[in-house]
mmCIF file of C-alpha atoms and ligand atoms in Angstrom:
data_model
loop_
_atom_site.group_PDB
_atom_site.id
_atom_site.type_symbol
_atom_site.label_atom_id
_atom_site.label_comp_id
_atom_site.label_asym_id
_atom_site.label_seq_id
_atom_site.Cartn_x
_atom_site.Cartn_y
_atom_site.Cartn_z
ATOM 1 C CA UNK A 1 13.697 -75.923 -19.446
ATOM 2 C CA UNK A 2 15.302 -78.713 -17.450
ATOM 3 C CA UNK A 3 13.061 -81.636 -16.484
ATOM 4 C CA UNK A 4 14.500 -83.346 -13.457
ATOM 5 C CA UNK A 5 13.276 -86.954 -12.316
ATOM 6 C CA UNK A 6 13.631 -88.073 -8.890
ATOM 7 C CA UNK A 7 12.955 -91.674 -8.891
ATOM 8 C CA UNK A 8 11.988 -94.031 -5.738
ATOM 9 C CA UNK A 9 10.193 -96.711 -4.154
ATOM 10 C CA UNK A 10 9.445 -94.350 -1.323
ATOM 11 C CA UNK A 11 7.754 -96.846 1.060
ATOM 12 C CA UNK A 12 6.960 -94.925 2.606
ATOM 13 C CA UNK A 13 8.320 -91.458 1.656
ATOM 14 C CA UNK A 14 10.254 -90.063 4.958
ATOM 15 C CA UNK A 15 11.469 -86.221 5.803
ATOM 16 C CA UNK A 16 14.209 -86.863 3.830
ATOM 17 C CA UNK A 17 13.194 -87.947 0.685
ATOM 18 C CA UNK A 18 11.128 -84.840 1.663
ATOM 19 C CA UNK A 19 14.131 -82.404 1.989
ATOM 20 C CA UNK A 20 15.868 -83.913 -1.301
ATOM 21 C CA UNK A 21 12.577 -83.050 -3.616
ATOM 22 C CA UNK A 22 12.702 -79.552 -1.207
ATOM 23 C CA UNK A 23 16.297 -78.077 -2.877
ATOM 24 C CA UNK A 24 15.854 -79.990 -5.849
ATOM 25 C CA UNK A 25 12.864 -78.095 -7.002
ATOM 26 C CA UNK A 26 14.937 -75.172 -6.549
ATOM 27 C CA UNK A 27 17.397 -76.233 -8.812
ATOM 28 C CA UNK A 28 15.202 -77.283 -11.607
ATOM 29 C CA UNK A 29 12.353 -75.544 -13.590
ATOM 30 C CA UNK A 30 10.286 -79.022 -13.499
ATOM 31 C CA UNK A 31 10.564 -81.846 -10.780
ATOM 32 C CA UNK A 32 8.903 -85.062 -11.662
ATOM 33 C CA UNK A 33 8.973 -87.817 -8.937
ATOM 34 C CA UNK A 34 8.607 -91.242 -10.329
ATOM 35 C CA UNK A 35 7.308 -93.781 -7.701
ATOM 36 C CA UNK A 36 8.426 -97.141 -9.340
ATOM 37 C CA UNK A 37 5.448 -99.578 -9.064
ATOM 38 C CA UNK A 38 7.123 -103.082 -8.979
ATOM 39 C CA UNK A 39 11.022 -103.082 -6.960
ATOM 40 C CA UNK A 40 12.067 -106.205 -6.527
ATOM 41 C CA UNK A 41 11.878 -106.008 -2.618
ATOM 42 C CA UNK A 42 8.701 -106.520 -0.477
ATOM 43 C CA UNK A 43 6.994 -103.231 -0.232
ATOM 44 C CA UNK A 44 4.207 -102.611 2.615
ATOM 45 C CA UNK A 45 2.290 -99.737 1.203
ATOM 46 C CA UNK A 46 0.303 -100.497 -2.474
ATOM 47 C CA UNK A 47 1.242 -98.067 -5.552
ATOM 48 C CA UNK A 48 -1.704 -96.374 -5.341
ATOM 49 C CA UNK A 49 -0.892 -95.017 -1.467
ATOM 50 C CA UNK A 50 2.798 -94.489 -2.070
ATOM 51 C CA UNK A 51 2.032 -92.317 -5.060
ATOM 52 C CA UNK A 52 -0.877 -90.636 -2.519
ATOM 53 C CA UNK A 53 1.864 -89.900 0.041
ATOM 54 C CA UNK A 54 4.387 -88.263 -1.947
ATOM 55 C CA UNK A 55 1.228 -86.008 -3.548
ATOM 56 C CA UNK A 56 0.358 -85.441 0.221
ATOM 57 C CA UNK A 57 3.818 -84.332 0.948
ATOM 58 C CA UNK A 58 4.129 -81.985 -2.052
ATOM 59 C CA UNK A 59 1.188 -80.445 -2.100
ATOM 60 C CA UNK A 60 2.236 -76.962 -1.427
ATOM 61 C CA UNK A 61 5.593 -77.118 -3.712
ATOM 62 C CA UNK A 62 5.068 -75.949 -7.485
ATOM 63 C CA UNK A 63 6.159 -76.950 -10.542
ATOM 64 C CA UNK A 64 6.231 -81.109 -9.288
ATOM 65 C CA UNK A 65 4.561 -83.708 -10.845
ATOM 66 C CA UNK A 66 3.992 -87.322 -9.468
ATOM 67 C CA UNK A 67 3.829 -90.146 -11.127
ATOM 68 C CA UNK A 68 3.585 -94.119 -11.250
ATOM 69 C CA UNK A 69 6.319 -95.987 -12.820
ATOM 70 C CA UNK A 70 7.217 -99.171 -14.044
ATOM 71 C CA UNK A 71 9.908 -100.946 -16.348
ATOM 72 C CA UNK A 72 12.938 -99.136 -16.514
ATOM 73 C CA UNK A 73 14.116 -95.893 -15.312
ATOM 74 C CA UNK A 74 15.741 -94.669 -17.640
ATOM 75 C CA UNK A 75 13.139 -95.141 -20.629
ATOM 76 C CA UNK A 76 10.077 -93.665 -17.913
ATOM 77 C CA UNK A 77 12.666 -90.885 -17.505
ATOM 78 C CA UNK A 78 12.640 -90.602 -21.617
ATOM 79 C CA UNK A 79 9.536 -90.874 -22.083
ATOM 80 C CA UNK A 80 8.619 -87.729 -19.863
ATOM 81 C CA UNK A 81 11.396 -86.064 -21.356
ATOM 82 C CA UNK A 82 13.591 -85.814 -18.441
ATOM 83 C CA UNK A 83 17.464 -84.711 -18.900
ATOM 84 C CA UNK A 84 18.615 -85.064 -15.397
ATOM 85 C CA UNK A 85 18.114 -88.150 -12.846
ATOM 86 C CA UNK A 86 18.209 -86.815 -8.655
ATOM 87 C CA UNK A 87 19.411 -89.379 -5.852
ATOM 88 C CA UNK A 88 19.834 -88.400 -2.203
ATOM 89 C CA UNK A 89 22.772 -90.150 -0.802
ATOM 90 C CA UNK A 90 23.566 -90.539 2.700
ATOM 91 C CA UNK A 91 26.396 -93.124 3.449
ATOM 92 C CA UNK A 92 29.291 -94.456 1.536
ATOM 93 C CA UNK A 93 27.357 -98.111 1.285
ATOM 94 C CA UNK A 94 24.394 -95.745 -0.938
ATOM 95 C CA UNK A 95 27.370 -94.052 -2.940
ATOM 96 C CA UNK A 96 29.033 -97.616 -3.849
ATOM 97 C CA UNK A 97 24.759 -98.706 -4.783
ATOM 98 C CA UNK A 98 24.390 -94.925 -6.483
ATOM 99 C CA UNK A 99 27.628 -95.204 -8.413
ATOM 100 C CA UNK A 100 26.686 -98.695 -9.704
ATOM 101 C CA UNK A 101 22.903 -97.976 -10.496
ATOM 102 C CA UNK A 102 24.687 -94.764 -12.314
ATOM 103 C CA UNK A 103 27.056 -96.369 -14.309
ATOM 104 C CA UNK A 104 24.725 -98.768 -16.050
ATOM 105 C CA UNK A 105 22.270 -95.968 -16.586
ATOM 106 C CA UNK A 106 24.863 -94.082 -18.394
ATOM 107 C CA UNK A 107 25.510 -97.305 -20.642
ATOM 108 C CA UNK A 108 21.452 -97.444 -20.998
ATOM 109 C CA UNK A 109 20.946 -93.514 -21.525
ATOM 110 C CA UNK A 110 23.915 -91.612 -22.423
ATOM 111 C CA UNK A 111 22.149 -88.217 -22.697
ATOM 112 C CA UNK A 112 20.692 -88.571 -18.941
ATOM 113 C CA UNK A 113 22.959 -87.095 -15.979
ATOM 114 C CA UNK A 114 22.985 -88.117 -12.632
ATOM 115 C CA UNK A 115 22.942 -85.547 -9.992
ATOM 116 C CA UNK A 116 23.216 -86.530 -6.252
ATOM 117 C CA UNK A 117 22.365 -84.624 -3.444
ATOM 118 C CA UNK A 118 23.936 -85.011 0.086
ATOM 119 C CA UNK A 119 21.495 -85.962 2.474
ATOM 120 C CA UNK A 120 21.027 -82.988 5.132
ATOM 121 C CA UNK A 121 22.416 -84.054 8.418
ATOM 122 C CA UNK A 122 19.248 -84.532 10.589
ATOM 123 C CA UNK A 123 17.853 -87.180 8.218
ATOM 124 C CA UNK A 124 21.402 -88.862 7.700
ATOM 125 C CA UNK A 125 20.125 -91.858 9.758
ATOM 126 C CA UNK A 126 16.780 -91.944 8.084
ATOM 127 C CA UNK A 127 15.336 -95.140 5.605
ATOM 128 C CA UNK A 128 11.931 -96.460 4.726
ATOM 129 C CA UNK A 129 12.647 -99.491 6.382
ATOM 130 C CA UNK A 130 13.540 -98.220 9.763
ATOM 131 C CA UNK A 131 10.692 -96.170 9.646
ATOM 132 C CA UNK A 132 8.794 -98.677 9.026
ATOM 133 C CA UNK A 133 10.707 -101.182 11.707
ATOM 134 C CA UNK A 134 10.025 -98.378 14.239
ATOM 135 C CA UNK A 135 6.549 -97.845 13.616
ATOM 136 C CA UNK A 136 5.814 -101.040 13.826
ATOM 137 C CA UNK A 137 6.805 -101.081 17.193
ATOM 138 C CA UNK A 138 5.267 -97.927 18.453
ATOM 139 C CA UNK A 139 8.385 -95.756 18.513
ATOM 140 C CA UNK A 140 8.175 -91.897 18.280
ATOM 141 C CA UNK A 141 9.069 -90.593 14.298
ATOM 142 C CA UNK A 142 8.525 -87.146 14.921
ATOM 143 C CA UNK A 143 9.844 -84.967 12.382
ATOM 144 C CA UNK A 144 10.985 -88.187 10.437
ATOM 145 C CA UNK A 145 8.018 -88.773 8.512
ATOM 146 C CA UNK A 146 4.988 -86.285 7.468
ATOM 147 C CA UNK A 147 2.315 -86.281 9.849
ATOM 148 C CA UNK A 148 -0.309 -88.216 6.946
ATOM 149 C CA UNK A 149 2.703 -90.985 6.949
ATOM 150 C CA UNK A 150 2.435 -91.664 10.437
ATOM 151 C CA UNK A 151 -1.248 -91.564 10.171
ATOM 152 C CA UNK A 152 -0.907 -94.199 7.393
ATOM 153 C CA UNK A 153 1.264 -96.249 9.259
ATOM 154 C CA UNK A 154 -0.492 -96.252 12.455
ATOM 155 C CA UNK A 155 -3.494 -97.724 10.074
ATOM 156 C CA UNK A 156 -1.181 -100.613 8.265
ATOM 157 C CA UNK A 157 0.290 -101.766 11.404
ATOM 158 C CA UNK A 158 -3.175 -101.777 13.488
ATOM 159 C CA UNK A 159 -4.519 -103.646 10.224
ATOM 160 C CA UNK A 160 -1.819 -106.194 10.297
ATOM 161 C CA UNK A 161 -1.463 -107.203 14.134
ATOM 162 C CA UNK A 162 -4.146 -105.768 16.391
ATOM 163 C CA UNK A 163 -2.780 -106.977 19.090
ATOM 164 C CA UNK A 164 0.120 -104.373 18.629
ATOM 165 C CA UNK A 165 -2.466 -101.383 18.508
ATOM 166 C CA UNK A 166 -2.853 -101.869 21.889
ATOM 167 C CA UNK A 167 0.232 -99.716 22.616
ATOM 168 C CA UNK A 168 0.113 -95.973 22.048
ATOM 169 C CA UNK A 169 2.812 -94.203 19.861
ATOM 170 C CA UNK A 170 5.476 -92.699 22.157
ATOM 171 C CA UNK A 171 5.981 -89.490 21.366
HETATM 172 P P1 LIG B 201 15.081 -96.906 -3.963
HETATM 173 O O1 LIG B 201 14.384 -98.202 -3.693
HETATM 174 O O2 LIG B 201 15.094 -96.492 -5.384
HETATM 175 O O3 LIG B 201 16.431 -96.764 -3.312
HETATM 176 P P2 LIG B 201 14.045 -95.157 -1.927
HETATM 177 O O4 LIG B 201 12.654 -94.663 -1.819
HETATM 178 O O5 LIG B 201 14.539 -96.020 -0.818
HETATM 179 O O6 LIG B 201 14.100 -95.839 -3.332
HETATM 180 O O7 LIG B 201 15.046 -93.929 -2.078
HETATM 181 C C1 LIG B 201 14.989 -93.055 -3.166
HETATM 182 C C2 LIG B 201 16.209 -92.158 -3.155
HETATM 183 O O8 LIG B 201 16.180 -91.338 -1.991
HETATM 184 C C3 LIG B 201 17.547 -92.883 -3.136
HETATM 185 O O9 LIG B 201 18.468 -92.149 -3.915
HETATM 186 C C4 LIG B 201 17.939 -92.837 -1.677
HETATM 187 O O10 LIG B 201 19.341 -92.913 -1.482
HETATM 188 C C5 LIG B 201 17.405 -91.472 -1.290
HETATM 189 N N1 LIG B 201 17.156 -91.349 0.137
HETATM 190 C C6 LIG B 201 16.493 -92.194 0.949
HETATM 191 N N2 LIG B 201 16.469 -91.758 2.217
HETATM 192 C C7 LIG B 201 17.159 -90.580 2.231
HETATM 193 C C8 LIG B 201 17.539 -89.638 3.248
HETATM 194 N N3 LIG B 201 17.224 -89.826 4.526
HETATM 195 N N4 LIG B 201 18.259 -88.548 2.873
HETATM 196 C C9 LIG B 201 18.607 -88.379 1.586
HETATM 197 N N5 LIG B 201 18.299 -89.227 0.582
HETATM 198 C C10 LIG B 201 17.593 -90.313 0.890
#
């Protein structure tokens, strides 16, 4: 059996992180999606609710695990005995960050491959942070995120500046 890992900071996780864990579970026996705990970037969601979202969001899938992460990569992706890493890409500027991020995991862990689906067209545009840019400011994500995101998000941004609130979502 072939354990695949998709790994991510998935803050929050959109439709098309969504669509990549979709065909990759149909590729692989086992899908394990590691939600890395501590990225170097500022994150607005906590561990604890990212790894809630993606559970939310693949409830009805079999066969996928979800899990907290931290340290490197490639030893959480040893350690549940993974053989084969997943990436979505969607530009060139992910496939220069993709081949890079590949390169030294190959020098890390020769025995795990890389495999990197193509975003599907709809969600070419789509990133956490624009989601999160947009929601902040009211804007409609329909079909962008999973309904319990934009629940979520509607909560963080009312919490941070009430004043914002005010506005309803345009959708
Ligand atoms: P990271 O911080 O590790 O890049 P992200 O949660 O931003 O974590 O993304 C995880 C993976 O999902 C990355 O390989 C990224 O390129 C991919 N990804 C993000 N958004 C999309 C999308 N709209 N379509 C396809 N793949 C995506």
């Amino acid at each position: 059996m072939t354990i695949a890992v998709y790994p991510g900071t998935f803050d929050p996780i959109t439709s098309g992180h969504a669509d990549i864990i979709k065909r990759a579970s149909t590729i692989f026996e086992k899908l394990i999606i590691g939600v890395y705990d501590k990225p170097d970037k500022q994150l607005l969601f906590s561990i604890t609710e990212r790894v809630d979202m993606v559970k939310k969001t693949v409830a009805d899938l079999p066969d996928i695990r979800v899990t907290a992460y931290t340290g490197l990569t490639a030893d959480f992706i040893h350690k549940v005995k993974g053989r084969v890493m997943i990436r979505g890409l969607r530009a060139s500027s992910d496939f220069e960050r993709e081949f890079e991020i590949a390169l030294m995991n190959k020098k890390l862990a020769p025995d795990i491959e890389l495999v990197c689906l193509m975003t599907s067209s709809e969600y070419q545009f789509l990133s956490s942070s624009l989601i999160k840019e947009v929601a902040r400011l009211r804007g409609c994500l329909k079909d962008m995120i999973p309904d319990h995101v934009a629940i979520a998000l509607k909560e963080k941004f009312s919490a941070k500046a009430p004043q914002v609130s005010k506005n309803e979502t345009r959708c």
